[in-house]
Coordinates of C-alpha atoms and ligand atoms in Angstrom, one line a residue:
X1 CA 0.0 0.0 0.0
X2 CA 1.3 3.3 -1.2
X3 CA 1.9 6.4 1.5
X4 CA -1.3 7.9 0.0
X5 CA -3.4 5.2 0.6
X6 CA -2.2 4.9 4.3
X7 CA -3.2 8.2 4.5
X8 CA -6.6 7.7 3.2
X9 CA -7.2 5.2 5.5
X10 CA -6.3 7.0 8.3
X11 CA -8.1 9.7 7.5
X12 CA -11.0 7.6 7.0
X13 CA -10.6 5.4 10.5
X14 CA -10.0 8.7 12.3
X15 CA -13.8 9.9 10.9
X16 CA -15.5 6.5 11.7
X17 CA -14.2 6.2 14.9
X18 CA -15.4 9.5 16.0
X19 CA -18.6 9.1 14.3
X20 CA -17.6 12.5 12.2
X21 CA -18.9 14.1 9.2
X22 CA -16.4 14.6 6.4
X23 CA -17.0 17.7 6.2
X24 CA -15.9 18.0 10.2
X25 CA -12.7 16.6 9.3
X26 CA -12.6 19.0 6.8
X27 CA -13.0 21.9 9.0
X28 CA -11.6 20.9 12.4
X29 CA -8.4 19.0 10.9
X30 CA -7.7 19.9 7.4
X31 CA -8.6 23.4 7.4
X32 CA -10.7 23.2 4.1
X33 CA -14.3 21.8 3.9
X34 CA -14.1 20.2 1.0
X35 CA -10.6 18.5 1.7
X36 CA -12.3 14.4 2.7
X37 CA -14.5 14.8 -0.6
X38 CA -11.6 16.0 -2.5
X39 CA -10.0 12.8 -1.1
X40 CA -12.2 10.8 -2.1
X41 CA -12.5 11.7 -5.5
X42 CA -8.9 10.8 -5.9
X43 CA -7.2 13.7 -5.5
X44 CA -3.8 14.0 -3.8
X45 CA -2.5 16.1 -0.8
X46 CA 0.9 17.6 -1.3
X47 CA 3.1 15.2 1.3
X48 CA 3.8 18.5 3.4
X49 CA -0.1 18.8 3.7
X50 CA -0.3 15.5 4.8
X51 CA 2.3 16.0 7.5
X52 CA 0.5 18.2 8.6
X53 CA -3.1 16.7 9.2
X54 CA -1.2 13.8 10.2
X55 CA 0.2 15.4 13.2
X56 CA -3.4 17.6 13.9
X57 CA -4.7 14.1 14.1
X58 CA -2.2 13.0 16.3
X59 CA -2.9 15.8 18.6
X60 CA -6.5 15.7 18.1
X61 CA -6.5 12.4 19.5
X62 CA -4.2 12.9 22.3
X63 CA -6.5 16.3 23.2
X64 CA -10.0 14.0 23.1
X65 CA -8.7 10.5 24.1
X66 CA -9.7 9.4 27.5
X67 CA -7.6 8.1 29.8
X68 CA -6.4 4.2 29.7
X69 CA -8.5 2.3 32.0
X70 CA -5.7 0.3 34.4
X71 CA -6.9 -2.9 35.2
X72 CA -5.9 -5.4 38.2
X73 CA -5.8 -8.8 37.5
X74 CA -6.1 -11.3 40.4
X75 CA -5.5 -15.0 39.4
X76 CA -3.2 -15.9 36.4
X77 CA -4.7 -19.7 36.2
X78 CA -6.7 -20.8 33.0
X79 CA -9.0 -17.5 32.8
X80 CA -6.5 -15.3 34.1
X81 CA -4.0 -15.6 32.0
X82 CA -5.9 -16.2 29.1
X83 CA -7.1 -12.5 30.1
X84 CA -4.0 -11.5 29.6
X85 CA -3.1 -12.8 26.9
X86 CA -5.8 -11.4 24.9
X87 CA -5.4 -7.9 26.5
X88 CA -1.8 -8.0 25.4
X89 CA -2.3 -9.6 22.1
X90 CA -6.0 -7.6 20.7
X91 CA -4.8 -4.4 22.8
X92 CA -5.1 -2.1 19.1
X93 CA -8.2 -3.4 18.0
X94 CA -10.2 -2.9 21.5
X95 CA -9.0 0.5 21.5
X96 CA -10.1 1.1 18.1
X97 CA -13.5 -0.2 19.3
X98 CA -13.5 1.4 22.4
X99 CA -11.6 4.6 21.7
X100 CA -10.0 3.9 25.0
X101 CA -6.7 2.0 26.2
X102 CA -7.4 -1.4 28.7
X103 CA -3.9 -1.5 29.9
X104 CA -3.1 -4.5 32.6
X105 CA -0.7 -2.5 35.1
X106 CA -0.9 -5.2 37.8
X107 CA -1.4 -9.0 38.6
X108 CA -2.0 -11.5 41.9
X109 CA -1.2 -14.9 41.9
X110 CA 0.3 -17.4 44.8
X111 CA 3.8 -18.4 42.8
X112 CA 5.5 -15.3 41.3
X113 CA 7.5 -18.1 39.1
X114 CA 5.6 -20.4 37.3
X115 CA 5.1 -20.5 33.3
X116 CA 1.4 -19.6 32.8
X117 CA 2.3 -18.8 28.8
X118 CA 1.9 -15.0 29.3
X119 CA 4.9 -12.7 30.5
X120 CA 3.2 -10.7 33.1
X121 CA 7.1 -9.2 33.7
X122 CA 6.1 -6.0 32.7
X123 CA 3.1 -6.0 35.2
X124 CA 3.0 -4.4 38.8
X125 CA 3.3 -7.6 40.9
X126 CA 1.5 -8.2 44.6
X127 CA 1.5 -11.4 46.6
X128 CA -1.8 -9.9 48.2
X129 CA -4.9 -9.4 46.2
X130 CA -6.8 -7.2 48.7
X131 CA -3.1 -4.8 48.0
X132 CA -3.9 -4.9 44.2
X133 CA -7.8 -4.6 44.7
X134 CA -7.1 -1.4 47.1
X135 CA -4.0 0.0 44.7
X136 CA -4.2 3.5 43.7
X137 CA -2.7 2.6 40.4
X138 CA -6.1 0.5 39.1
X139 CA -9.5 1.4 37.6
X140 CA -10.8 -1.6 37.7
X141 CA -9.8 -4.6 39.6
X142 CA -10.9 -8.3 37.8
X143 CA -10.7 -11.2 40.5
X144 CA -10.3 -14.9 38.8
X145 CA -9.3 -16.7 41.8
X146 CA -12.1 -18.9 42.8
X147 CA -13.6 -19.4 46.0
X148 CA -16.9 -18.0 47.8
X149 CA -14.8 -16.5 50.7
X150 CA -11.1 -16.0 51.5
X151 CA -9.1 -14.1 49.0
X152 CA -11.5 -13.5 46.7
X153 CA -14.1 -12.3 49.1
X154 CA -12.0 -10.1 50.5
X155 CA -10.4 -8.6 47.7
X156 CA -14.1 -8.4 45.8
X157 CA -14.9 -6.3 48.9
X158 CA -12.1 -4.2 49.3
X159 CA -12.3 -3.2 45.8
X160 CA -16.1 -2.0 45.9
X161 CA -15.9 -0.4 49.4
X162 CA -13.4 2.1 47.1
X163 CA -16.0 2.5 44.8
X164 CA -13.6 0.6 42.4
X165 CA -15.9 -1.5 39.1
X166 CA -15.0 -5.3 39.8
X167 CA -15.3 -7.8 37.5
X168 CA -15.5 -11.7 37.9
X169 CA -16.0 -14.9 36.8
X170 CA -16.4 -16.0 40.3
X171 CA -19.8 -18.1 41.0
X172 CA -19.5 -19.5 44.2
X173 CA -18.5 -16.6 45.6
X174 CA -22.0 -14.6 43.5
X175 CA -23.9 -17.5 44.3
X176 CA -23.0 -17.1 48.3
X177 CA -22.6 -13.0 48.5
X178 CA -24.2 -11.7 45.7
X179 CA -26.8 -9.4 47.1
X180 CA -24.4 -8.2 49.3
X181 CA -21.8 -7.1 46.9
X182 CA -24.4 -5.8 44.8
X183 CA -25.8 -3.8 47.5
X184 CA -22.1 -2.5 48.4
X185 CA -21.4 -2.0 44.9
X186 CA -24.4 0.5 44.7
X187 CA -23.6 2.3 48.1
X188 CA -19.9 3.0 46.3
X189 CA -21.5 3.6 42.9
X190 CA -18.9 0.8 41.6
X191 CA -20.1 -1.7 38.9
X192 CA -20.3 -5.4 39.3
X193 CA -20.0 -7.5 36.3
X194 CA -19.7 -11.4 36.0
X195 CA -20.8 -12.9 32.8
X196 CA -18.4 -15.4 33.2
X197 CA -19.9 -16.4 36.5
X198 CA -22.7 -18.6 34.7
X199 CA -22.1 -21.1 31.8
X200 CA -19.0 -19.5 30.9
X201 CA -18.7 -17.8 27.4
X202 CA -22.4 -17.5 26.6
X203 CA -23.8 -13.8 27.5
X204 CA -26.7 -15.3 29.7
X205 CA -25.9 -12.5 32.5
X206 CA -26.4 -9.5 29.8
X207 CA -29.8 -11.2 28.0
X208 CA -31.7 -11.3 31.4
X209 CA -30.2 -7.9 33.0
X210 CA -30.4 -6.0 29.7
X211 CA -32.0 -7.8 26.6
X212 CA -34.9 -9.5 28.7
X213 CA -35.1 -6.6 31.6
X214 CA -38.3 -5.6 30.6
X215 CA -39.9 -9.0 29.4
X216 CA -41.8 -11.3 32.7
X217 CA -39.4 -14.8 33.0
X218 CA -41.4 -17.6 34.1
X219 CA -39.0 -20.2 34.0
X220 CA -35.2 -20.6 32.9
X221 CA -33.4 -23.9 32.5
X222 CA -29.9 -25.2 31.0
X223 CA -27.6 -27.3 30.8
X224 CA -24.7 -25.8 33.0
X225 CA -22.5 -28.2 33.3
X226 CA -20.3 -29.4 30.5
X227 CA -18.5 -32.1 32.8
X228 CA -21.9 -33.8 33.4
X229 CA -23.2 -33.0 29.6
X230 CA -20.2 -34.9 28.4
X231 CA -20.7 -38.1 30.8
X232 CA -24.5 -38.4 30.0
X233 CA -23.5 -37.9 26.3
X234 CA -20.9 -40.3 26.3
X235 CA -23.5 -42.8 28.2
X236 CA -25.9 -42.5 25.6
X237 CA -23.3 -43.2 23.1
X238 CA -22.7 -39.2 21.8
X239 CA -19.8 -37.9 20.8
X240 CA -17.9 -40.8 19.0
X241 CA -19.5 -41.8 16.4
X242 CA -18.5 -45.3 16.0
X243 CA -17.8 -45.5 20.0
X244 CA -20.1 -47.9 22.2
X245 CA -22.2 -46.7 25.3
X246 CA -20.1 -46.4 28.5
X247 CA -21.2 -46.5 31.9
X248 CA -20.9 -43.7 34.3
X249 CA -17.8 -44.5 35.5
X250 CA -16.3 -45.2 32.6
X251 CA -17.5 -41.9 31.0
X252 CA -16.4 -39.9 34.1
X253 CA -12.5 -41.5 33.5
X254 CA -12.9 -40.1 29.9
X255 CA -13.6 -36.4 31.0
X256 CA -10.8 -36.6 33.6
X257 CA -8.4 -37.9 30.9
X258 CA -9.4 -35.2 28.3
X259 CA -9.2 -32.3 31.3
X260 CA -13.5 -32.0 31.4
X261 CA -13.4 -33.4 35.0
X262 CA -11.8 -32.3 38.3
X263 CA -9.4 -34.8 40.1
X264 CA -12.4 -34.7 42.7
X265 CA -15.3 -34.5 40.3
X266 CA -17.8 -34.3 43.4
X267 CA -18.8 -30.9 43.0
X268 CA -19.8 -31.2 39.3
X269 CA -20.9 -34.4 39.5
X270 CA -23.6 -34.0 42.6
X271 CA -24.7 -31.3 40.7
X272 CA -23.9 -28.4 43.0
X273 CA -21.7 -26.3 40.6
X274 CA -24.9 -26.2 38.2
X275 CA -26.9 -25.2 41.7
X276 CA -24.8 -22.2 42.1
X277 CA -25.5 -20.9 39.0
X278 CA -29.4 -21.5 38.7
X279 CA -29.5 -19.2 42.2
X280 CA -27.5 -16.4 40.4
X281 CA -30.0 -16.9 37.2
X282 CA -33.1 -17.3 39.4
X283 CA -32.4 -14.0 41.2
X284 CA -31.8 -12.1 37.7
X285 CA -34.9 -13.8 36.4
X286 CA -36.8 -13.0 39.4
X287 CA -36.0 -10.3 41.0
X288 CA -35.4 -12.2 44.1
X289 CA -32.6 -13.0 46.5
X290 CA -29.8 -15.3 45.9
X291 CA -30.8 -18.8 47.8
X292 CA -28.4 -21.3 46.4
X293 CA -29.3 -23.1 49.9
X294 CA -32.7 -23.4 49.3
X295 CA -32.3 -25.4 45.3
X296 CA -33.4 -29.3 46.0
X297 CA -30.0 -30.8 44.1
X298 CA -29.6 -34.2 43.0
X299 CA -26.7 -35.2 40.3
X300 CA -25.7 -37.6 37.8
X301 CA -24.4 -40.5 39.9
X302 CA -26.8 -42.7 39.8
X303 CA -27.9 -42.9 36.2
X304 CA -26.9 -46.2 34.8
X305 CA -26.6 -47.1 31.1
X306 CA -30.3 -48.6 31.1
X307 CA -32.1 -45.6 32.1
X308 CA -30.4 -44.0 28.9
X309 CA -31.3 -46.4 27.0
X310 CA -35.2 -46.9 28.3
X311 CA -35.1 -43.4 27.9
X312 CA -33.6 -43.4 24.6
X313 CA -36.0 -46.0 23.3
X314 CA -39.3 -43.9 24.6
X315 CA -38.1 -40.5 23.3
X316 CA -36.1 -39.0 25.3
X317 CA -32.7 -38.0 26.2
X318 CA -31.3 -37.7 30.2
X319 CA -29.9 -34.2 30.6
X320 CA -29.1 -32.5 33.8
X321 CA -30.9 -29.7 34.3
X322 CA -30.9 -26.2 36.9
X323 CA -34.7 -25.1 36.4
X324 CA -36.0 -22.5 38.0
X325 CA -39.6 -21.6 37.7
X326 CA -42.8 -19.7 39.4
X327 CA -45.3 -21.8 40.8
X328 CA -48.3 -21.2 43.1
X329 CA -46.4 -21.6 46.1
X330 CA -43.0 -19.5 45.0
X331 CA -40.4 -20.5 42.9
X332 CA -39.1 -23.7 42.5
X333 CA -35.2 -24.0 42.1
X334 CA -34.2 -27.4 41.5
X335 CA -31.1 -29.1 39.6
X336 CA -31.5 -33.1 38.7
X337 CA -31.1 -35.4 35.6
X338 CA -34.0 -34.9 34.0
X339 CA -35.8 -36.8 30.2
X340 CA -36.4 -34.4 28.2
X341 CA -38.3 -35.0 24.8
X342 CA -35.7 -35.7 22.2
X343 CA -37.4 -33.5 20.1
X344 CA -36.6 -30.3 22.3
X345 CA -33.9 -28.1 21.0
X346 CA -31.7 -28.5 25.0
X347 CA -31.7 -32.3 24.0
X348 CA -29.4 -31.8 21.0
X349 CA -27.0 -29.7 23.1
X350 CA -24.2 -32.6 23.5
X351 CA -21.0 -33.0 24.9
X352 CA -18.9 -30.2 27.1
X353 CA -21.2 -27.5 25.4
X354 CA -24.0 -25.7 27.9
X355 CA -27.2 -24.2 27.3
X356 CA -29.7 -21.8 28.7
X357 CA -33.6 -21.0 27.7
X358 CA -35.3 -18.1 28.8
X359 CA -39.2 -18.4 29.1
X360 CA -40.8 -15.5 28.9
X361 CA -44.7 -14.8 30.0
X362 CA -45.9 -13.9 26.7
X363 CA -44.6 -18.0 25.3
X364 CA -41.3 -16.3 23.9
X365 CA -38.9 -18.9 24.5
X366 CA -34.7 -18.1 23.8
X367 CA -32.0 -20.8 23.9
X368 CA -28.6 -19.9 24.0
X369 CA -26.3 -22.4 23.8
X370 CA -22.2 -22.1 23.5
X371 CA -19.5 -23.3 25.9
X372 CA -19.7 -23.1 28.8
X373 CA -16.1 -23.2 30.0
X374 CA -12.6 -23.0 29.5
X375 CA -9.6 -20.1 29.2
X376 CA -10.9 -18.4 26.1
X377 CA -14.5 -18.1 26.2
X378 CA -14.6 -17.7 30.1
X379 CA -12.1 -14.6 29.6
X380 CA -13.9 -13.2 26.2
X381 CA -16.9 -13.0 28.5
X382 CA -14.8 -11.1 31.5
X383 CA -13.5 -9.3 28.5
X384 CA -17.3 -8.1 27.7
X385 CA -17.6 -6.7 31.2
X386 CA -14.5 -4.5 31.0
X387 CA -15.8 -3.5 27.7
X388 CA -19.4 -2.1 29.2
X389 CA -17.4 -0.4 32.6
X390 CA -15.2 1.3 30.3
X391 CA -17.7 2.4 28.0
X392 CA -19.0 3.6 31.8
X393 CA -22.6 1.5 31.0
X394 CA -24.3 1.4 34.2
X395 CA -26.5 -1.1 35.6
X396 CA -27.9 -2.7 38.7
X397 CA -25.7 -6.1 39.6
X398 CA -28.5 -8.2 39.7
X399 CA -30.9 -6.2 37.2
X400 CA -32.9 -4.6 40.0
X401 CA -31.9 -2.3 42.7
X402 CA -30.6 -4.5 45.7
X403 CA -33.4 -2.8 47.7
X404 CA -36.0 -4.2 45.3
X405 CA -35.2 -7.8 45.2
X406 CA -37.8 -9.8 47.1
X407 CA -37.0 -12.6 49.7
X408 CA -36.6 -15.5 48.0
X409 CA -40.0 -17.7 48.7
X410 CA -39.4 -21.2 47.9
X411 CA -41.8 -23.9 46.5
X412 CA -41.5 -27.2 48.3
X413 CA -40.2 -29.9 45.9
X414 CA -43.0 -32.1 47.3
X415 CA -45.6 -30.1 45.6
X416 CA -43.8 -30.2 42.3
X417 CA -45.6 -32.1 39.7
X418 CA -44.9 -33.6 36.2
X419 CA -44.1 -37.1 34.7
X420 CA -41.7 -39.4 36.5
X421 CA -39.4 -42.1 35.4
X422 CA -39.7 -45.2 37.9
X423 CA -36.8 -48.3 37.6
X424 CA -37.4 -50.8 40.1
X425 CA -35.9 -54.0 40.8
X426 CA -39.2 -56.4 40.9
X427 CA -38.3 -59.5 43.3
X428 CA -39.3 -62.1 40.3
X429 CA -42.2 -63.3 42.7
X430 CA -45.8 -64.4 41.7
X431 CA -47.9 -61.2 42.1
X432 CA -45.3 -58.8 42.8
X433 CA -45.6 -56.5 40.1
X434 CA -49.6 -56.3 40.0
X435 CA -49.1 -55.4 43.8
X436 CA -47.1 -52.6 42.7
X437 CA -49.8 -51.1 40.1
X438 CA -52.5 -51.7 42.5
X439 CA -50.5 -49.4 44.9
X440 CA -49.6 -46.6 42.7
X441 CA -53.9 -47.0 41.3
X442 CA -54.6 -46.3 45.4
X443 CA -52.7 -43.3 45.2
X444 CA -54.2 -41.9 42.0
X445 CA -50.9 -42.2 39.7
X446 CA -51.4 -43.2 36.3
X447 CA -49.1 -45.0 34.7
X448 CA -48.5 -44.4 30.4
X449 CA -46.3 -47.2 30.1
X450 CA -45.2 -50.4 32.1
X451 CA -41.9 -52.1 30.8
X452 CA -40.2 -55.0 31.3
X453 CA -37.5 -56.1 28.8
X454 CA -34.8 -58.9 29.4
X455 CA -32.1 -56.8 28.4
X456 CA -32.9 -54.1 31.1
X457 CA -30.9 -56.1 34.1
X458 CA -29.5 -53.4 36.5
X459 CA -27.6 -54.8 39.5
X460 CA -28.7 -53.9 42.4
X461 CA -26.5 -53.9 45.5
X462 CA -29.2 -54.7 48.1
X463 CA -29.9 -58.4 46.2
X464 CA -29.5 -60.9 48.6
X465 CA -29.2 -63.0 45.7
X466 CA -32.6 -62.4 45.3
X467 CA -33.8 -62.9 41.5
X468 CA -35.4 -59.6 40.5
X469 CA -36.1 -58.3 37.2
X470 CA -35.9 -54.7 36.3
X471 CA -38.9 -52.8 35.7
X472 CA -39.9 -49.1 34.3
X473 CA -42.8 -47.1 35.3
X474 CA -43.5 -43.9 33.3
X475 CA -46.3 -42.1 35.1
X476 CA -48.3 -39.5 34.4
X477 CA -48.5 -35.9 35.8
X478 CA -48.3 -36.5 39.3
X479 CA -47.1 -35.1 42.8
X480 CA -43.4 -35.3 44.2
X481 CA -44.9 -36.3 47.4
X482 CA -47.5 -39.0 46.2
X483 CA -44.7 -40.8 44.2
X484 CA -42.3 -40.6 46.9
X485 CA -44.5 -41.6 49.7
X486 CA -46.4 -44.5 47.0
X487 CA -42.8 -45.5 46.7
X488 CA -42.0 -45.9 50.1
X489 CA -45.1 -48.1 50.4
X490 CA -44.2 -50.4 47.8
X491 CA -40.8 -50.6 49.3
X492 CA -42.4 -51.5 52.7
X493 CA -44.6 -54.3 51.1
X494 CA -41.4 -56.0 50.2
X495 CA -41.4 -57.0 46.4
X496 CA -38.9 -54.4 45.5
X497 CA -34.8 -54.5 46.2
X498 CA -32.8 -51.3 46.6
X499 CA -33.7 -48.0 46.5
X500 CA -35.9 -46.9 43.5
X501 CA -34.3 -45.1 40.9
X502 CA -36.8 -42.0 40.3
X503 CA -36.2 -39.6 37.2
X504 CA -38.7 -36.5 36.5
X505 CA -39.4 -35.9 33.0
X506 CA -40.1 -32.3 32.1
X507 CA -42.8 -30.4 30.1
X508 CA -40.5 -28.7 27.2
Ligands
NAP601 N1 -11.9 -22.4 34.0 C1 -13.1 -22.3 33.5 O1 -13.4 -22.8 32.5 C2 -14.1 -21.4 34.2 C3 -15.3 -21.1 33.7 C4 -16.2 -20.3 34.3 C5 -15.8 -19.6 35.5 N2 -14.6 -19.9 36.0 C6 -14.2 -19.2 37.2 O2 -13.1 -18.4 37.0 C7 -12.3 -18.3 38.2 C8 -10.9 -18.8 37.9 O3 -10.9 -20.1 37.4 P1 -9.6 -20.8 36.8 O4 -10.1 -22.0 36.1 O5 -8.8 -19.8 36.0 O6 -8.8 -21.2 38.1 P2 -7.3 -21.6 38.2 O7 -6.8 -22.1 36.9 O8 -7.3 -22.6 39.4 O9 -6.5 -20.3 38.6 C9 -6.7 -19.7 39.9 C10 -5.6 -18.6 40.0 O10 -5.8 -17.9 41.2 C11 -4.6 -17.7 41.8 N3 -4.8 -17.7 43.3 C12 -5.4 -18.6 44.1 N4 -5.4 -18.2 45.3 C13 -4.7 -17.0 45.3 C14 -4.4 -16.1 46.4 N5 -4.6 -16.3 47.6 N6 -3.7 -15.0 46.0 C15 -3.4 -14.7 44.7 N7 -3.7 -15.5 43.7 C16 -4.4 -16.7 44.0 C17 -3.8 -18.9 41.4 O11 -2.4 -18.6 41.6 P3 -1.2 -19.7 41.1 O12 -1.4 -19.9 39.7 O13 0.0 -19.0 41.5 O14 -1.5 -20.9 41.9 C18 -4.2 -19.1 40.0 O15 -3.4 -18.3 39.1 C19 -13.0 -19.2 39.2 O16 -13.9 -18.5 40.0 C20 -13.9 -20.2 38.3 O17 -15.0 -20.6 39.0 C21 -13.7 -20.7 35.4

């Protein structure tokens, strides 16, 4: 490209950026009206002329550009320094967007040695977060530590009580102190963004504060997990092609190997991670407080291979699900495996990815579906944050005023009510099974289907070597409580072994 050319184009980014007319430039710059169109039309400046509006750009710029916005980073581990990687590496182009420098001046982490793949040598370094959170030399102060209390607390705290903008990708911690820090955060007149602190890289956070503030949510569920996603979806066969069914464990060993699971996959697994982030979407959706101790959790554990496949075979496909919904009594927060029609668009969201739908009042529903973790599009989405706080965008944490948000008024899981999945192990006695129908008829259940197939054998510990033979109830709509308590009947009359195995199957 030839020197005029650059010089068109700078004279062209320079207009768009500022959202000029021409014939501004003209005036303010080049001292001549005319002097873009003449531009345009091919003509050339003298290279004396354009030295000159070359430097009363320069100037220009320096006179109107705001100052850098300094940012903090705490927590250099697989979103931190992915942050500042990008930062370092897309630094020009998000100041072209933004018409504003993000400059990292300072980091946190434990060791000041290891090789995270970014040089932070240029960066400020403190050993103490709540230091860099309180530092005189930050704007904005981005904690990607991990943990509801301790160093991230603290540091989350600090930062606010300045008045300082925060952003982080922190759930626990949202999920445990969230109306708090949103209520501090307003006191201070400080921002609190954290996209990043539910299903990772899709903007959930911004659709419900911003996109969806005005619209009624009456329920929201997803897929949140993409460690449990990729273990039901390996169970049911997913994800390679030519690759057989595994069993839980078997699929669990696989996401450890590939870096999907924790060490100590507990937390995923029992379906708690997904927990704290239904109580952060449940409060956005509802205006409500944040009760992630109030959510009835149950995980993944005990699905085996034949509930997938009974499943499969009717229909449907297991997902775990965080719902959250108004009902009569309140709202009803709950996160457990869950068939879902295999025609629903949540059922085709496979393997580590994660998905949320949005229910408005008015039948309006909106899936987003994207991944849900790792370095890159966890930090793009802290990324997004720092974008709005130094474009100075201003909203509420949690969507509403902290003041506003309503105590959170649970509904009972026992007055729940949908279809449920039954799998029983039938002592293979004479009468045993029409004892069990005749039960769930005194109760009022209904059942759709009753199946009992050779191939559906699932061991059950408590055997005795008792023969049994596995059976499938599919009920209709029904009460949590009546199945539970019809179940505990049956188990008392003594043609059942081991604990039932009891899936809901949702409405979608
Ligand atoms: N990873 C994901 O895919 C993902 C997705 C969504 C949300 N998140 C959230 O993002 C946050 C960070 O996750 P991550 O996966 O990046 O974690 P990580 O890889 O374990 O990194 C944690 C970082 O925090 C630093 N750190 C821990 N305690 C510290 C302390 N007392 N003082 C200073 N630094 C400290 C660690 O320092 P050292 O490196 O020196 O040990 C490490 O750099 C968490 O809240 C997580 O829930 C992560």
């Amino acid at each position: 490209m030839g020197d005029i050319d650059d010089f068109r184009q700078a004279v062209e980014s320079f207009i768009a950026q500022r959202g000029w007319t021409a014939t501004r430039f003209g005036r303010t710059i080049a001292g001549d009206p005319l002097f873009v169109f003449d531009l345009r039309e091919g003509r050339e400046p003298r290279s004396d002329t354009r030295q000159r509006i070359l430097k009363a750009m320069q100037d220009e710029g320096e006179a109107k550009a705001p100052p850098p916005l300094r940012i903090g980073v705490a927590g250099l581990g697989n979103v931190g320094a992915t942050l500042v990687g990008i930062l370092a590496r897309d630094g020009e182009e998000l100041t072209r967007k933004l018409g504003r420098r993000l400059e990292v001046v300072a980091v946190s982490a434990r060791s000041r040695t290891r090789d995270r793949g970014v040089d932070v040598s240029g960066y400020a370094w403190f050993d103490d977060p709540v230091a860099l959170a309180r530092s005189p030399d930050i704007d904005l102060f981005v904690e990607l530590m991990g943990g509801e209390d301790g160093p991230a607390f603290a540091s989350v705290r600090a930062a606010l009580e300045l008045g300082r903008p925060v952003v982080t990708a922190n759930k626990a911690l949202l999920a445990r102190h969230g109306v708090a820090l949103a209520k501090l955060a307003e006191e201070s007149g400080a921002q609190l963004g954290f996209e990043a602190a539910v299903a990772g890289g899709i903007p959930v956070i911004k659709t419900l504060r911003e996109g969806l503030g005005s619209a009624r949510i009456a329920r929201v569920y997803g897929i949140m997990n993409g460690t449990c996603n990729y273990i039901l979806t390996r169970m049911s066969g997913g994800i390679q092609a030519d690759g057989p069914p595994v069993s839980f464990a078997e699929a669990l060993k696989e996401a450890q190997q590939l870096g999907y699971a924790e060490a100590d996959p507990a937390f995923d697994v029992e379906g708690f991670d997904t927990a704290h982030k239904l109580a952060i979407l449940a409060s956005l959706s509802f205006g409500c407080e944040i009760a992630p101790d109030q959510i009835f959790v149950e995980g993944i554990t005990r699905i085996a291979p034949a509930d997938i496949k009974v499943a499969a075979d009717l229909g449907y496909a297991i997902k775990l699900l965080g719902i959250a919904q108004r009902s009569a009594e309140g709202i009803e927060q709950r996160v457990h495996p869950v068939l879902v029609p295999k025609t629903s668009a949540i059922a085709g969201v496979d393997g580590v990815l994660n998905a949320v739908v949005l229910e408005t009042d008015h039948v309006h529903a909106l899936m987003l579906s994207g991944p849900g973790a790792g370095g890159a599009p966890t930090a793009s989405s802290v990324l997004s944050d720092i974008l709005d706080i130094a474009r100075g965008t201003r909203v509420p944490a949690l969507g509403v005023p902290s003041g506003e948000l309503v105590p959170y008024r649970p509904a009972p899981m026992k007055a729940h009510a949908g279809g449920y999945y039954i799998r029983l192990n039938v002592k293979d006695v004479a009468g045993a099974l029409a004892a069990i129908a005749t039960r769930m008829g005194e109760r009022g259940i209904s059942l759709e289907s009753v199946i009992q197939r050779p191939d559906l054998r699932v061991k059950d510990d408590g055997g005795d070597g008792v023969q049994t033979r596995t059976v499938v109830l599919i009920t209709q709509e029904t009460m949590e409580a009546t199945v539970r308590e019809t179940l505990n009947q049956v188990a008392g009359d003594g043609f059942i072994v081991g604990m039932p195995q009891v899936i809901r199957i949702e409405a979608l």
